[in-house]
Coordinates of C-alpha atoms in Angstrom, one line a residue:
M1311 CA -12.9 -45.3 -31.9
I1312 CA -11.2 -48.3 -30.3
T1313 CA -7.9 -47.1 -31.5
S1314 CA -8.3 -43.7 -30.0
V1315 CA -9.3 -45.1 -26.6
L1316 CA -6.2 -47.3 -26.6
K1317 CA -4.0 -44.3 -27.4
A1318 CA -5.6 -42.3 -24.6
K1319 CA -5.1 -45.2 -22.2
A1320 CA -1.5 -45.4 -23.3
V1321 CA -0.9 -41.7 -22.7
K1322 CA -2.3 -41.6 -19.2
P1323 CA 0.3 -43.9 -17.6
S1324 CA 3.2 -41.8 -19.0
A1325 CA 1.7 -38.6 -17.5
S1326 CA 1.2 -40.2 -14.1
S1327 CA 4.7 -41.7 -14.2
S1328 CA 6.2 -38.2 -14.9
T1329 CA 4.4 -36.9 -11.9
S1330 CA 5.6 -39.7 -9.7
N1331 CA 9.2 -39.1 -10.8
T1332 CA 9.4 -35.7 -9.1
P1333 CA 12.2 -35.4 -6.5
L1334 CA 9.8 -35.2 -3.6
N1335 CA 7.9 -38.3 -4.7
R1336 CA 11.2 -40.2 -5.3
I1337 CA 12.2 -39.4 -1.7
V1338 CA 9.1 -41.0 -0.4
K1339 CA 9.6 -44.1 -2.5
L1340 CA 13.3 -44.5 -1.7
E1341 CA 12.6 -44.1 2.1
A1342 CA 9.8 -46.8 1.9
T1343 CA 12.2 -49.1 0.0
L1344 CA 14.9 -48.7 2.6
L1345 CA 12.6 -49.3 5.5
S1346 CA 10.8 -52.3 4.0
E1347 CA 11.8 -56.0 3.7
P1348 CA 13.8 -57.5 2.3
Y1349 CA 16.7 -55.4 3.4
D1350 CA 18.3 -53.5 0.6
P1351 CA 20.6 -50.5 1.4
N1352 CA 21.3 -49.6 -2.3
P1353 CA 18.7 -46.8 -2.5
L1354 CA 20.8 -44.8 0.0
L1355 CA 22.9 -43.6 -2.9
P1356 CA 20.1 -41.8 -4.9
L1357 CA 18.6 -40.6 -1.6
L1358 CA 22.0 -39.0 -0.6
A1359 CA 22.1 -37.4 -4.1
L1360 CA 18.7 -35.9 -3.5
A1361 CA 20.1 -34.5 -0.2
R1362 CA 22.5 -32.5 -2.3
H1363 CA 19.8 -31.3 -4.6
E1364 CA 19.7 -27.6 -5.7
S1365 CA 16.2 -27.1 -4.3
A1366 CA 16.1 -26.3 -0.5
Q1367 CA 12.7 -28.0 -0.2
V1368 CA 14.0 -31.3 -1.7
V1369 CA 17.1 -31.2 0.5
H1370 CA 15.0 -30.6 3.6
K1371 CA 12.8 -33.6 2.9
A1372 CA 15.7 -35.8 1.9
V1373 CA 17.7 -35.2 5.1
W1374 CA 14.7 -36.0 7.3
A1375 CA 14.1 -39.2 5.3
L1376 CA 17.7 -40.2 5.7
H1377 CA 17.5 -39.4 9.4
R1378 CA 14.6 -41.9 9.9
V1379 CA 16.4 -44.5 7.8
F1380 CA 19.7 -44.3 9.7
I1381 CA 18.0 -44.3 13.1
R1382 CA 16.3 -47.6 12.2
Y1383 CA 19.6 -49.0 10.8
I1384 CA 21.6 -48.1 13.9
N1385 CA 19.0 -49.5 16.2
D1386 CA 18.9 -52.7 14.2
G1387 CA 22.7 -53.1 14.2
K1388 CA 23.0 -52.6 10.4
V1389 CA 25.8 -50.1 10.7
G1390 CA 29.3 -51.4 11.3
G1391 CA 32.8 -50.0 11.9
L1392 CA 31.8 -47.1 14.1
N1393 CA 34.9 -47.3 16.3
G1394 CA 38.0 -45.2 15.5
D1395 CA 38.3 -41.7 14.2
L1396 CA 35.2 -41.0 12.1
A1397 CA 36.5 -37.6 11.0
N1398 CA 39.3 -39.2 9.0
R1399 CA 37.1 -42.1 7.7
T1400 CA 39.4 -44.7 9.2
G1401 CA 38.5 -48.2 10.2
G1402 CA 35.4 -48.4 7.9
G1403 CA 34.4 -52.1 7.7
S1404 CA 37.4 -53.4 9.6
E1405 CA 35.7 -53.4 12.9
D1406 CA 32.1 -53.8 14.0
V1407 CA 30.3 -52.4 17.0
D1408 CA 29.1 -55.8 18.0
G1409 CA 32.4 -57.8 18.0
E1410 CA 30.9 -61.2 18.7
R1411 CA 28.3 -61.1 16.0
D1412 CA 30.8 -59.9 13.4
L1413 CA 33.1 -62.8 14.2
E1414 CA 30.3 -65.2 13.6
A1415 CA 28.9 -63.4 10.6
G1416 CA 30.3 -63.8 7.1
G1417 CA 32.6 -61.4 5.4
E1418 CA 29.8 -60.2 3.1
E1419 CA 27.7 -59.0 6.0
R1420 CA 30.6 -57.1 7.5
E1421 CA 31.3 -55.5 4.1
V1422 CA 27.7 -54.4 3.8
K1423 CA 27.8 -52.9 7.3
G1424 CA 31.0 -51.0 6.4
W1425 CA 29.4 -49.7 3.2
V1426 CA 26.4 -48.4 5.2
R1427 CA 28.8 -46.8 7.6
E1428 CA 30.3 -44.8 4.7
R1429 CA 26.9 -43.7 3.6
L1430 CA 26.2 -42.6 7.2
L1431 CA 29.4 -40.4 7.1
E1432 CA 28.3 -38.9 3.8
Y1433 CA 25.0 -38.0 5.4
V1434 CA 26.7 -36.4 8.4
E1435 CA 28.9 -34.5 5.9
I1436 CA 25.8 -33.1 4.2
L1437 CA 24.4 -32.1 7.6
G1438 CA 27.7 -30.5 8.6
G1439 CA 27.7 -28.4 5.5
L1440 CA 24.1 -27.2 5.9
V1441 CA 25.1 -25.2 9.0
R1442 CA 26.4 -22.6 6.6
D1443 CA 23.6 -22.8 4.0
I1444 CA 22.0 -19.5 3.1
E1445 CA 18.5 -21.0 3.7
P1446 CA 17.7 -20.4 7.5
A1447 CA 15.3 -23.5 7.7
L1448 CA 18.1 -25.8 6.6
R1449 CA 20.6 -24.3 9.1
T1450 CA 18.2 -24.7 12.0
S1451 CA 17.2 -28.2 11.0
S1452 CA 20.8 -29.5 10.5
I1453 CA 21.8 -29.0 14.2
P1454 CA 19.0 -31.2 15.8
L1455 CA 19.6 -33.8 13.1
L1456 CA 23.3 -33.9 13.8
F1457 CA 22.7 -34.4 17.5
S1458 CA 19.8 -36.8 17.1
L1459 CA 22.2 -39.6 15.9
L1460 CA 24.2 -39.4 19.2
P1461 CA 21.8 -41.2 21.5
P1462 CA 21.3 -44.4 19.3
L1463 CA 25.0 -44.6 18.5
S1464 CA 25.9 -44.2 22.2
I1465 CA 23.3 -46.9 23.2
S1466 CA 24.5 -49.3 20.5
V1467 CA 28.1 -49.2 21.9
S1468 CA 27.3 -49.2 25.6
P1469 CA 27.7 -52.5 27.5
A1470 CA 25.0 -53.6 29.9
N1471 CA 24.4 -51.1 32.8
T1472 CA 27.4 -49.0 31.6
P1473 CA 26.2 -45.8 29.8
L1474 CA 28.7 -44.3 27.4
I1475 CA 28.9 -41.4 25.0
H1476 CA 29.9 -42.3 21.4
T1477 CA 33.1 -40.2 21.5
P1478 CA 34.1 -40.6 17.8
Y1479 CA 30.8 -39.4 16.6
F1480 CA 30.7 -36.6 19.1
R1481 CA 34.1 -35.5 17.9
L1482 CA 32.8 -35.4 14.4
V1483 CA 29.9 -33.2 15.3
L1484 CA 32.2 -30.9 17.3
H1485 CA 34.5 -30.8 14.3
Y1486 CA 31.7 -29.4 12.1
L1487 CA 30.7 -26.9 14.7
I1488 CA 34.2 -25.5 15.2
F1489 CA 35.5 -26.0 11.6
P1490 CA 32.2 -25.6 9.6
T1491 CA 32.4 -26.5 5.9
S1492 CA 30.6 -25.2 2.8
S1493 CA 27.0 -26.3 2.1
L1494 CA 26.8 -29.1 -0.4
R1495 CA 23.4 -28.1 -1.7
G1496 CA 23.6 -28.1 -5.5
A1497 CA 27.3 -29.3 -5.3
Q1498 CA 28.8 -31.3 -8.1
P1499 CA 31.7 -33.8 -7.6
K1500 CA 35.1 -32.7 -8.8
A1501 CA 37.3 -34.7 -11.2
T1502 CA 39.5 -35.3 -8.2
K1503 CA 38.5 -35.7 -4.6
G1504 CA 35.9 -33.2 -3.1
W1505 CA 32.9 -31.2 -4.2
K1506 CA 32.4 -28.1 -6.3
T1507 CA 30.1 -26.0 -4.2
I1508 CA 27.8 -23.2 -5.3
A1509 CA 28.6 -19.8 -3.8
A1510 CA 25.0 -18.5 -4.0
N1511 CA 24.0 -21.2 -1.6
Q1512 CA 26.5 -20.2 1.1
V1513 CA 25.7 -18.0 4.0
E1514 CA 26.9 -14.4 3.6
D1515 CA 29.7 -14.7 6.2
V1516 CA 33.4 -15.2 6.1
A1517 CA 34.2 -18.8 5.0
G1518 CA 34.7 -21.1 7.9
V1519 CA 32.7 -19.0 10.4
L1520 CA 29.8 -20.5 12.3
P1521 CA 26.6 -18.4 11.8
Q1522 CA 25.4 -16.7 14.9
D1523 CA 21.9 -18.2 14.8
V1524 CA 23.5 -21.7 14.6
A1525 CA 25.7 -21.0 17.6
K1526 CA 22.7 -19.8 19.6
I1527 CA 20.8 -23.0 18.8
V1528 CA 23.7 -25.1 19.8
V1529 CA 24.2 -23.3 23.1
D1530 CA 20.5 -22.8 24.1
D1531 CA 19.2 -26.2 23.0
F1532 CA 22.1 -28.5 23.8
W1533 CA 25.2 -27.3 25.7
A1534 CA 23.2 -25.2 28.3
Q1535 CA 20.4 -27.7 28.6
Y1536 CA 21.9 -31.1 28.9
D1537 CA 24.6 -32.1 31.5
D1538 CA 26.0 -35.1 29.7
I1539 CA 26.8 -33.6 26.3
R1540 CA 28.0 -30.4 28.0
W1541 CA 30.5 -32.5 29.9
A1542 CA 31.6 -34.1 26.7
F1543 CA 31.8 -30.7 25.0
F1544 CA 34.3 -29.4 27.7
K1545 CA 36.3 -32.6 27.5
E1546 CA 36.6 -32.9 23.7
A1547 CA 37.0 -29.1 23.0
A1548 CA 40.0 -29.1 25.4
N1549 CA 41.5 -32.1 23.6
L1550 CA 40.8 -30.4 20.2
I1551 CA 42.8 -27.3 21.1
L1552 CA 45.7 -29.3 22.2
S1553 CA 45.7 -31.5 19.1
Q1554 CA 45.8 -28.6 16.7
T1555 CA 49.2 -28.2 15.1
T1556 CA 48.3 -24.6 14.2
T1557 CA 46.1 -22.1 15.9
L1558 CA 42.3 -22.1 15.3
P1559 CA 41.5 -20.2 12.1
H1560 CA 38.3 -18.8 13.6
P1561 CA 38.4 -18.8 17.5
E1562 CA 35.0 -17.2 17.6
N1563 CA 33.4 -20.5 16.6
L1564 CA 34.5 -22.1 19.9
L1565 CA 34.2 -18.9 22.0
S1566 CA 30.6 -18.2 20.9
Q1567 CA 29.6 -21.6 22.3
L1568 CA 31.8 -21.5 25.4
L1569 CA 31.4 -18.0 26.8
P1570 CA 27.6 -18.0 27.2
L1571 CA 27.7 -21.1 29.4
S1572 CA 27.4 -19.4 32.8
N1573 CA 24.9 -21.6 34.7
L1574 CA 26.9 -24.7 35.4
P1575 CA 26.2 -27.3 38.1
K1576 CA 27.6 -26.6 41.5
L1577 CA 25.7 -29.2 43.4
V1578 CA 25.0 -32.9 42.6
G1579 CA 21.3 -32.1 42.5
D1580 CA 21.9 -29.7 39.6
I1581 CA 22.9 -32.6 37.3
N1582 CA 19.5 -33.8 36.3
T1583 CA 19.0 -33.3 32.6
F1584 CA 20.5 -35.7 30.0
Y1585 CA 20.3 -35.9 26.2
I1586 CA 21.2 -39.6 26.2
P1587 CA 18.4 -41.3 28.1
W1588 CA 20.5 -44.0 29.5
F1589 CA 22.3 -41.5 31.8
S1590 CA 19.1 -40.7 33.6
T1591 CA 19.8 -43.5 36.1
P1592 CA 22.5 -42.4 38.6
P1593 CA 25.5 -44.7 39.0
S1594 CA 25.5 -47.0 41.9
S1595 CA 27.9 -46.4 44.8
S1596 CA 29.7 -49.7 44.1
S1597 CA 30.4 -48.9 40.4
Q1598 CA 33.8 -50.0 39.4
P1599 CA 36.4 -47.6 38.0
A1600 CA 36.9 -47.4 34.3
K1601 CA 40.3 -49.3 34.5
K1602 CA 38.7 -52.4 36.1
V1603 CA 35.9 -52.4 33.6
K1604 CA 38.4 -52.3 30.8
K1605 CA 40.1 -55.5 32.1
V1606 CA 36.8 -57.4 32.2
K1607 CA 36.0 -56.4 28.6
K1608 CA 39.5 -57.0 27.3
G1609 CA 39.8 -59.5 24.5
K1610 CA 36.4 -59.0 22.8
G1611 CA 36.3 -55.2 22.7
K1612 CA 32.8 -54.9 23.8
G1613 CA 31.8 -51.3 24.5
E1614 CA 35.1 -49.8 23.4
V1615 CA 34.2 -46.5 21.8
D1616 CA 37.6 -44.9 21.7
A1617 CA 41.1 -46.2 21.1
L1618 CA 42.2 -44.5 24.4
P1619 CA 42.2 -46.9 27.4
D1620 CA 41.1 -44.2 29.8
W1621 CA 38.3 -41.7 29.4
M1622 CA 39.7 -39.1 31.8
K1623 CA 43.4 -39.9 31.9
E1624 CA 44.6 -36.5 30.7
Y1625 CA 42.8 -34.5 33.3
E1626 CA 44.4 -33.3 36.5
S1627 CA 43.1 -35.4 39.4
S1628 CA 41.9 -33.9 42.6
G1629 CA 41.4 -36.8 44.9
S1630 CA 42.2 -34.9 48.1
E1631 CA 39.6 -35.2 50.8
S1632 CA 38.1 -32.1 52.3
D1633 CA 38.3 -31.6 56.1
S1634 CA 34.5 -31.8 56.5
E1635 CA 34.4 -35.2 54.7
A1636 CA 37.3 -36.5 56.7
Q1637 CA 35.6 -35.5 60.0
S1638 CA 32.2 -37.0 59.0
G1639 CA 33.8 -40.3 58.0
K1640 CA 32.7 -40.2 54.3
A1641 CA 34.4 -42.3 51.8
K1642 CA 37.3 -40.7 49.9
R1643 CA 36.4 -39.3 46.5
K1644 CA 37.8 -41.2 43.5
R1645 CA 40.4 -39.6 41.3
I1646 CA 38.9 -38.2 38.2
S1647 CA 41.1 -40.3 35.9
Q1648 CA 39.7 -43.4 37.6
M1649 CA 36.0 -42.5 37.1
S1650 CA 33.9 -44.1 34.5
V1651 CA 32.0 -41.9 32.1
H1652 CA 28.7 -42.6 34.0
T1653 CA 30.3 -41.5 37.3
S1654 CA 32.1 -38.5 35.7
V1655 CA 28.9 -37.1 34.2
Y1656 CA 27.3 -37.2 37.7
S1657 CA 30.4 -35.6 39.3
V1658 CA 30.4 -31.8 39.9
Q1659 CA 34.1 -32.1 40.5
S1660 CA 34.6 -33.6 37.0
H1661 CA 32.5 -30.8 35.4
T1662 CA 34.5 -28.2 37.2
T1663 CA 37.8 -29.8 36.2
L1664 CA 36.9 -30.1 32.5
Y1665 CA 35.6 -26.5 32.4
T1666 CA 38.8 -25.2 34.1
T1667 CA 41.0 -27.2 31.7
L1668 CA 39.2 -25.9 28.7
W1669 CA 39.5 -22.3 29.7
E1670 CA 43.2 -22.7 30.5
N1671 CA 43.7 -24.1 27.0
V1672 CA 41.8 -21.3 25.4
L1673 CA 43.7 -18.5 27.2
S1674 CA 47.1 -20.1 26.6
A1675 CA 46.7 -21.5 23.0
V1676 CA 43.9 -19.6 21.2
P1677 CA 44.6 -16.2 19.6
L1678 CA 42.1 -13.7 21.0
D1679 CA 41.3 -10.4 19.3
E1680 CA 40.3 -7.3 21.2
V1681 CA 36.6 -7.9 21.0
W1682 CA 36.7 -11.4 22.5
T1683 CA 39.3 -10.4 25.0
R1684 CA 36.9 -7.7 26.3
K1685 CA 34.0 -10.2 26.4
I1686 CA 36.1 -12.6 28.4
L1687 CA 37.3 -9.9 30.8
V1688 CA 33.7 -8.7 31.4
G1689 CA 32.4 -12.2 31.9
L1690 CA 35.3 -13.2 34.2
H1691 CA 33.7 -12.2 37.6
G1692 CA 30.6 -12.8 39.5
E1693 CA 28.9 -15.9 41.0
K1694 CA 28.1 -17.2 37.5
G1695 CA 31.3 -15.8 35.9
I1696 CA 34.2 -17.8 34.5
L1697 CA 36.2 -17.6 37.7
G1698 CA 33.1 -18.6 39.7
H1699 CA 33.2 -22.0 38.0
F1700 CA 37.0 -22.5 38.1
K1701 CA 38.5 -25.0 40.5
P1702 CA 39.5 -23.0 43.5
E1703 CA 43.2 -24.1 43.5
R1704 CA 43.6 -23.2 39.8
R1705 CA 42.0 -19.8 39.8
L1706 CA 45.3 -18.1 40.2
R1707 CA 46.6 -19.6 37.0
I1708 CA 44.7 -17.0 35.1
A1709 CA 46.8 -14.2 36.6
D1710 CA 49.6 -14.7 34.0
W1711 CA 47.1 -13.9 31.2
L1712 CA 45.8 -10.9 33.1
G1713 CA 49.3 -9.6 33.8
G1714 CA 50.2 -9.9 30.2
L1715 CA 47.2 -7.7 29.2
V1716 CA 48.2 -5.1 31.8
D1717 CA 51.8 -5.0 30.5
N1718 CA 50.4 -4.4 27.0
G1719 CA 48.4 -1.4 28.2
G1720 CA 45.6 0.0 26.1
A1721 CA 41.9 -0.5 26.4
M1722 CA 42.1 -3.9 28.0
A1723 CA 44.6 -3.0 30.8
M1724 CA 42.0 -1.6 33.2
L1725 CA 39.6 -4.6 32.7
A1726 CA 42.6 -6.9 33.3
M1727 CA 43.4 -4.9 36.5
N1728 CA 39.9 -5.5 37.7
G1729 CA 40.6 -9.3 37.3
L1730 CA 43.8 -9.0 39.3
F1731 CA 42.0 -6.9 42.0
V1732 CA 39.4 -9.7 42.4
L1733 CA 42.1 -12.3 42.6
I1734 CA 43.9 -10.2 45.3
T1735 CA 40.8 -9.4 47.4
Q1736 CA 39.0 -12.7 47.1
Y1737 CA 41.6 -15.4 46.4
N1738 CA 44.6 -14.2 48.3
F1739 CA 46.7 -13.5 45.2
E1740 CA 49.9 -11.5 45.7
Y1741 CA 50.6 -8.9 43.2
P1742 CA 52.9 -6.3 44.8
R1743 CA 53.0 -3.9 41.8
F1744 CA 49.3 -3.6 41.4
Y1745 CA 49.0 0.1 42.3
E1746 CA 52.2 0.9 40.4
R1747 CA 50.6 -0.6 37.2
L1748 CA 47.4 1.2 38.0
Y1749 CA 49.2 4.5 38.4
G1750 CA 50.9 4.0 35.0
L1751 CA 47.5 3.8 33.3
L1752 CA 46.6 7.4 34.3
D1753 CA 47.8 9.3 31.2
R1754 CA 46.1 12.0 29.2
N1755 CA 44.8 9.4 26.7
V1756 CA 42.5 7.9 29.3
M1757 CA 40.4 11.1 29.2
H1758 CA 39.7 10.8 25.5
V1759 CA 38.7 7.1 25.1
R1760 CA 35.2 5.7 24.9
Y1761 CA 35.6 3.4 27.9
R1762 CA 36.4 6.3 30.2
A1763 CA 33.2 5.8 32.4
R1764 CA 34.1 2.1 32.9
F1765 CA 37.7 3.1 33.7
F1766 CA 36.8 5.4 36.5
R1767 CA 34.2 3.1 37.9
L1768 CA 36.9 0.5 38.4
L1769 CA 39.4 3.1 39.6
D1770 CA 36.9 4.2 42.2
T1771 CA 36.6 0.6 43.4
F1772 CA 40.4 0.1 43.5
L1773 CA 40.9 3.3 45.6
S1774 CA 37.9 2.8 47.9
T1775 CA 39.7 1.0 50.7
S1776 CA 40.9 3.1 53.6
L1777 CA 43.9 0.8 54.2
I1778 CA 45.9 2.5 51.4
S1779 CA 48.7 4.8 52.6
A1780 CA 48.2 8.6 52.3
S1781 CA 51.4 9.0 50.3
L1782 CA 50.1 6.6 47.6
I1783 CA 46.6 8.2 47.5
A1784 CA 48.4 11.6 47.2
S1785 CA 50.1 10.5 44.1
F1786 CA 46.8 9.6 42.5
I1787 CA 45.3 12.9 43.6
K1788 CA 48.2 14.8 42.1
R1789 CA 48.1 12.8 38.8
L1790 CA 44.3 13.3 38.5
S1791 CA 44.7 17.0 39.2
R1792 CA 47.2 17.4 36.4
L1793 CA 45.0 15.5 34.0
A1794 CA 42.1 17.9 34.9
L1795 CA 44.1 20.8 33.5
T1796 CA 44.3 19.3 30.0
A1797 CA 41.1 17.2 30.0
P1798 CA 38.1 18.2 28.0
P1799 CA 35.3 19.8 30.0
S1800 CA 33.3 16.6 30.3
G1801 CA 36.4 14.9 31.7
T1802 CA 37.3 17.8 34.1
I1803 CA 33.7 17.8 35.5
L1804 CA 34.2 14.0 36.2
L1805 CA 37.6 14.4 37.9
L1806 CA 36.7 17.1 40.4
P1807 CA 34.1 15.1 42.3
F1808 CA 36.4 12.0 42.0
I1809 CA 39.2 13.9 43.7
Y1810 CA 36.9 15.3 46.3
N1811 CA 35.8 11.8 47.3
L1812 CA 39.5 10.8 47.7
F1813 CA 40.1 13.6 50.1
K1814 CA 37.0 12.6 52.1
R1815 CA 38.1 9.0 52.4
H1816 CA 41.8 9.9 53.2
P1817 CA 41.9 13.0 55.5
G1818 CA 45.7 12.5 55.7
C1819 CA 46.0 14.1 52.2
M1820 CA 44.2 17.3 53.3
I1821 CA 47.6 19.0 53.8
M1822 CA 47.9 19.2 50.0
L1823 CA 45.0 21.7 50.0
Q1824 CA 46.5 23.8 52.8
R1825 CA 50.2 23.9 51.9
Q1826 CA 51.6 27.2 50.6
P1827 CA 53.9 27.0 47.5
T1828 CA 57.6 27.3 48.1
S1829 CA 60.3 28.9 46.0
I1830 CA 63.8 27.8 44.9
L1831 CA 65.4 31.2 45.7
S1832 CA 64.5 33.5 48.5
V1833 CA 65.1 37.2 49.2
S1834 CA 67.2 36.4 52.3
M1835 CA 69.7 34.8 50.0
G1836 CA 70.2 38.0 48.2
H1837 CA 67.9 37.4 45.2
T1838 CA 65.3 39.8 44.0
E1839 CA 61.6 38.9 43.7
E1840 CA 61.9 38.5 39.9
D1841 CA 64.6 35.8 40.5
Q1842 CA 62.3 33.7 42.7
K1843 CA 60.8 30.6 41.1
L1844 CA 58.1 28.5 42.6
V1845 CA 58.9 24.8 42.7
D1846 CA 56.6 21.8 42.8
P1847 CA 58.3 18.9 44.6
F1848 CA 56.0 16.4 42.7
D1849 CA 58.0 14.2 40.3
E1850 CA 55.8 13.7 37.3
E1851 CA 58.3 11.3 35.6
E1852 CA 58.4 8.9 38.6
T1853 CA 56.6 5.6 37.8
S1854 CA 56.2 4.4 41.4
P1855 CA 53.4 6.2 43.3
L1856 CA 55.3 5.8 46.6
K1857 CA 58.3 7.9 45.3
T1858 CA 56.6 10.9 43.6
R1859 CA 56.7 13.1 46.7
A1860 CA 53.1 14.1 46.0
I1861 CA 52.3 14.4 49.7
E1862 CA 54.9 17.2 49.9
S1863 CA 53.2 19.1 47.1
S1864 CA 50.1 21.2 46.8
C1865 CA 47.0 21.0 44.6
W1866 CA 47.5 24.3 42.8
E1867 CA 45.9 22.7 39.8
L1868 CA 42.6 22.7 41.6
A1869 CA 42.9 26.4 42.4
S1870 CA 43.6 27.2 38.8
L1871 CA 40.4 25.4 37.8
Q1872 CA 38.4 27.9 39.8
K1873 CA 39.0 30.3 37.0
H1874 CA 37.9 27.9 34.3
Y1875 CA 36.0 29.4 31.4
L1876 CA 33.1 27.0 31.9
G1877 CA 30.9 28.2 34.7
P1878 CA 29.9 24.7 36.1
I1879 CA 33.5 23.6 36.3
A1880 CA 34.6 26.9 38.0
T1881 CA 31.8 26.6 40.5
L1882 CA 32.5 22.9 41.2
A1883 CA 36.2 23.6 41.8
K1884 CA 35.4 26.1 44.5
I1885 CA 34.4 23.3 46.9
F1886 CA 38.0 22.6 47.6
G1887 CA 38.3 26.0 49.2
E1888 CA 35.3 25.3 51.5
V1889 CA 34.9 23.2 54.6
F1890 CA 34.7 19.5 53.8
T1891 CA 31.2 19.0 55.3
K1892 CA 29.5 17.7 52.2
P1893 CA 29.0 14.0 51.7
E1894 CA 30.8 12.1 49.0
F1895 CA 29.5 12.7 45.5
N1896 CA 27.6 9.9 43.6
M1897 CA 30.0 9.3 40.7
E1898 CA 27.2 7.9 38.5
D1899 CA 25.9 11.5 38.1
F1900 CA 29.2 12.6 36.4
L1901 CA 30.5 9.5 34.6
D1902 CA 28.4 9.8 31.5
H1903 CA 28.8 13.5 30.8
G1904 CA 29.9 14.6 27.3
Y1905 CA 29.7 17.7 25.2
G1906 CA 26.1 16.9 24.3
T1907 CA 25.0 16.8 28.0
L1908 CA 27.0 19.9 28.9
F1909 CA 25.4 21.8 26.0
E1910 CA 21.9 20.6 26.9
T1911 CA 22.4 21.6 30.5
E1912 CA 23.6 25.1 29.6
S1913 CA 20.9 25.7 27.0
N1914 CA 18.2 24.7 29.5
R1915 CA 19.6 26.7 32.3
K1916 CA 17.2 29.4 33.7
I1917 CA 19.0 32.7 33.9
K1918 CA 17.9 34.7 37.0
N1919 CA 19.5 38.0 35.9
P1920 CA 19.7 38.4 32.2
P1921 CA 22.7 40.3 30.9
A1922 CA 22.2 43.9 29.8
L1923 CA 21.8 44.4 26.1
A1924 CA 22.0 47.7 24.0
L1925 CA 18.7 48.6 22.3
S1926 CA 20.5 50.1 19.3
L1927 CA 23.8 49.6 17.7
E1928 CA 26.0 52.7 17.9
T1929 CA 27.9 53.5 14.8
A1930 CA 31.2 55.3 14.6
T1931 CA 31.3 59.0 13.7
E1932 CA 33.8 60.6 11.4
G1933 CA 37.2 60.5 12.9
E1934 CA 36.5 57.7 15.4
I1935 CA 38.3 54.3 15.2
V1936 CA 35.9 51.4 14.4
P1937 CA 36.8 48.5 16.7
F1938 CA 35.6 45.8 14.4
P1939 CA 35.8 47.2 10.8
S1940 CA 34.5 45.2 7.9
R1941 CA 36.5 44.2 4.8
D1942 CA 35.2 47.2 2.7
V1943 CA 36.3 49.8 5.2
E1944 CA 39.6 51.3 4.2
R1945 CA 41.5 52.8 7.1
Q1946 CA 44.6 54.9 6.8
D1947 CA 45.8 54.5 10.3
S1948 CA 47.0 51.4 12.0
V1949 CA 44.7 49.3 14.1
D1950 CA 45.5 46.9 17.0
V1951 CA 45.9 43.2 16.5
V1952 CA 42.5 42.3 18.0
S1953 CA 40.7 44.5 15.5
Q1954 CA 42.6 42.9 12.7
L1955 CA 41.6 39.5 13.8
W1956 CA 37.9 40.5 14.0
A1957 CA 37.8 42.0 10.5
F1958 CA 35.8 39.6 8.4

């Protein structure tokens, strides 16, 4: 009996130990060891291995445990060598954030801090890979964890009363958002450098593309919400584009984060929300520029986050003083390149400059497909549009990009023309060939594309001004009348009210409805009536709308449409033969017509006088010709062509 009890007691500890060795329990024990005294960072290695576990539950718990550990270590100054380019893993252990303490400390302490730094970068690499994990909970958790390390890192490198953003770490986060890597969940180390990932754990998207739900979290919860990190995003994203030796492999990763940002600060009071708490205190008016602060700190490297001496050196300065400020006696604004980070974050001028620079780099160096080009063109205008947040003196720089789209033609040309029209009417941009380019877009293809409604909405805007000459409007009327002859019924029923509105706005073109056609040859010259040929002076091949001689022509095309086979079109075309007393048509009633709406209208039409129908079908008697014979009817005599066509 005693022996059996001892055996039972010996079995129980082994069972409990196997339960305690589960991955979830090991995570709890490793975290407790790392946060306890005495200080021992060695358990970071097994905890990082658990963060690459196959189970999503284990990974989720491990990354949160590592987050709490590294937050404590950063606040306690146990992570060293955070200066330099973190993305390339350079400078590990050679420098410490706290320069004075490292000089006094022994080499062993610096080595331990550098080793912890490498483990921190491994943790960030794991988080960066989770943005493309197939498990949604891991994707949504990785973004807040990545950003949560930024405030303690920024505070640890900031000197007294001088808030900074930890630029190297911010660049590393931005790198994972624009160049996302594969998830390391379940990955095994290769014989050489790198990891062998599991394809089943990757999100079902093209490799290297940021998932849409991740991009939405980044935009909604970070860029659009916090002024300080949005400022850093504009700055570092512009630098990233310029530093690329090749084009971005997936531009949508950057554009999906940049294009939705439409509510940017326009007044100093709009800058009031900060992710790094230290920026909540506004800078004092007597704050020194960044260059002078650098001279004070020179020698010991306190607070130096980046290798660059100036935070804003690469940006175009705009230190000109407005007239109102000069008259009121206000102090001159500092040049942006001389502002400290703290001052720049609170400067609307700095936000605007960085936003403008980023978009200029995107439009000049990033390859855009048709989908993103259309999205940019649509979001270009309005108070909260892209141009609305541009620096006023640099808005015209976008005209080159718009002009290139117009030259290429196609679906984007009309939207690009809208951008040029806004620059002309609102920003005094000179584009002498605007209406010539617009006239060139009116070909028969425009009546068969899906963006036809948008095209004519914009065309109506471009031709709405009464300051356009009658000869130019006449060319558009004549070109649209020609298009109405070959357009589908849904297009013709759109063009007729459009042309009517042009006549109402420009009465000088009414002569085109009243002019009688002329002939090349006349009877007085000795030619018969059969020799006479009517001539239209309109030059259809001329590209300039001012040289087509359309004002000397007539709108015979509109008269021919009065005999159109479709009743509504024929009825609508007759308005050009009546007195122009009706008001302009509302084009929204005609823009969305198609074959479906036309058929529905005709099928629902109430017929006042039904057509007469025969009550019985008369058959042909012997000897009569059957007008529509069937196949089995053999006829000896010949029949006309129409009867042959109708023989089924």
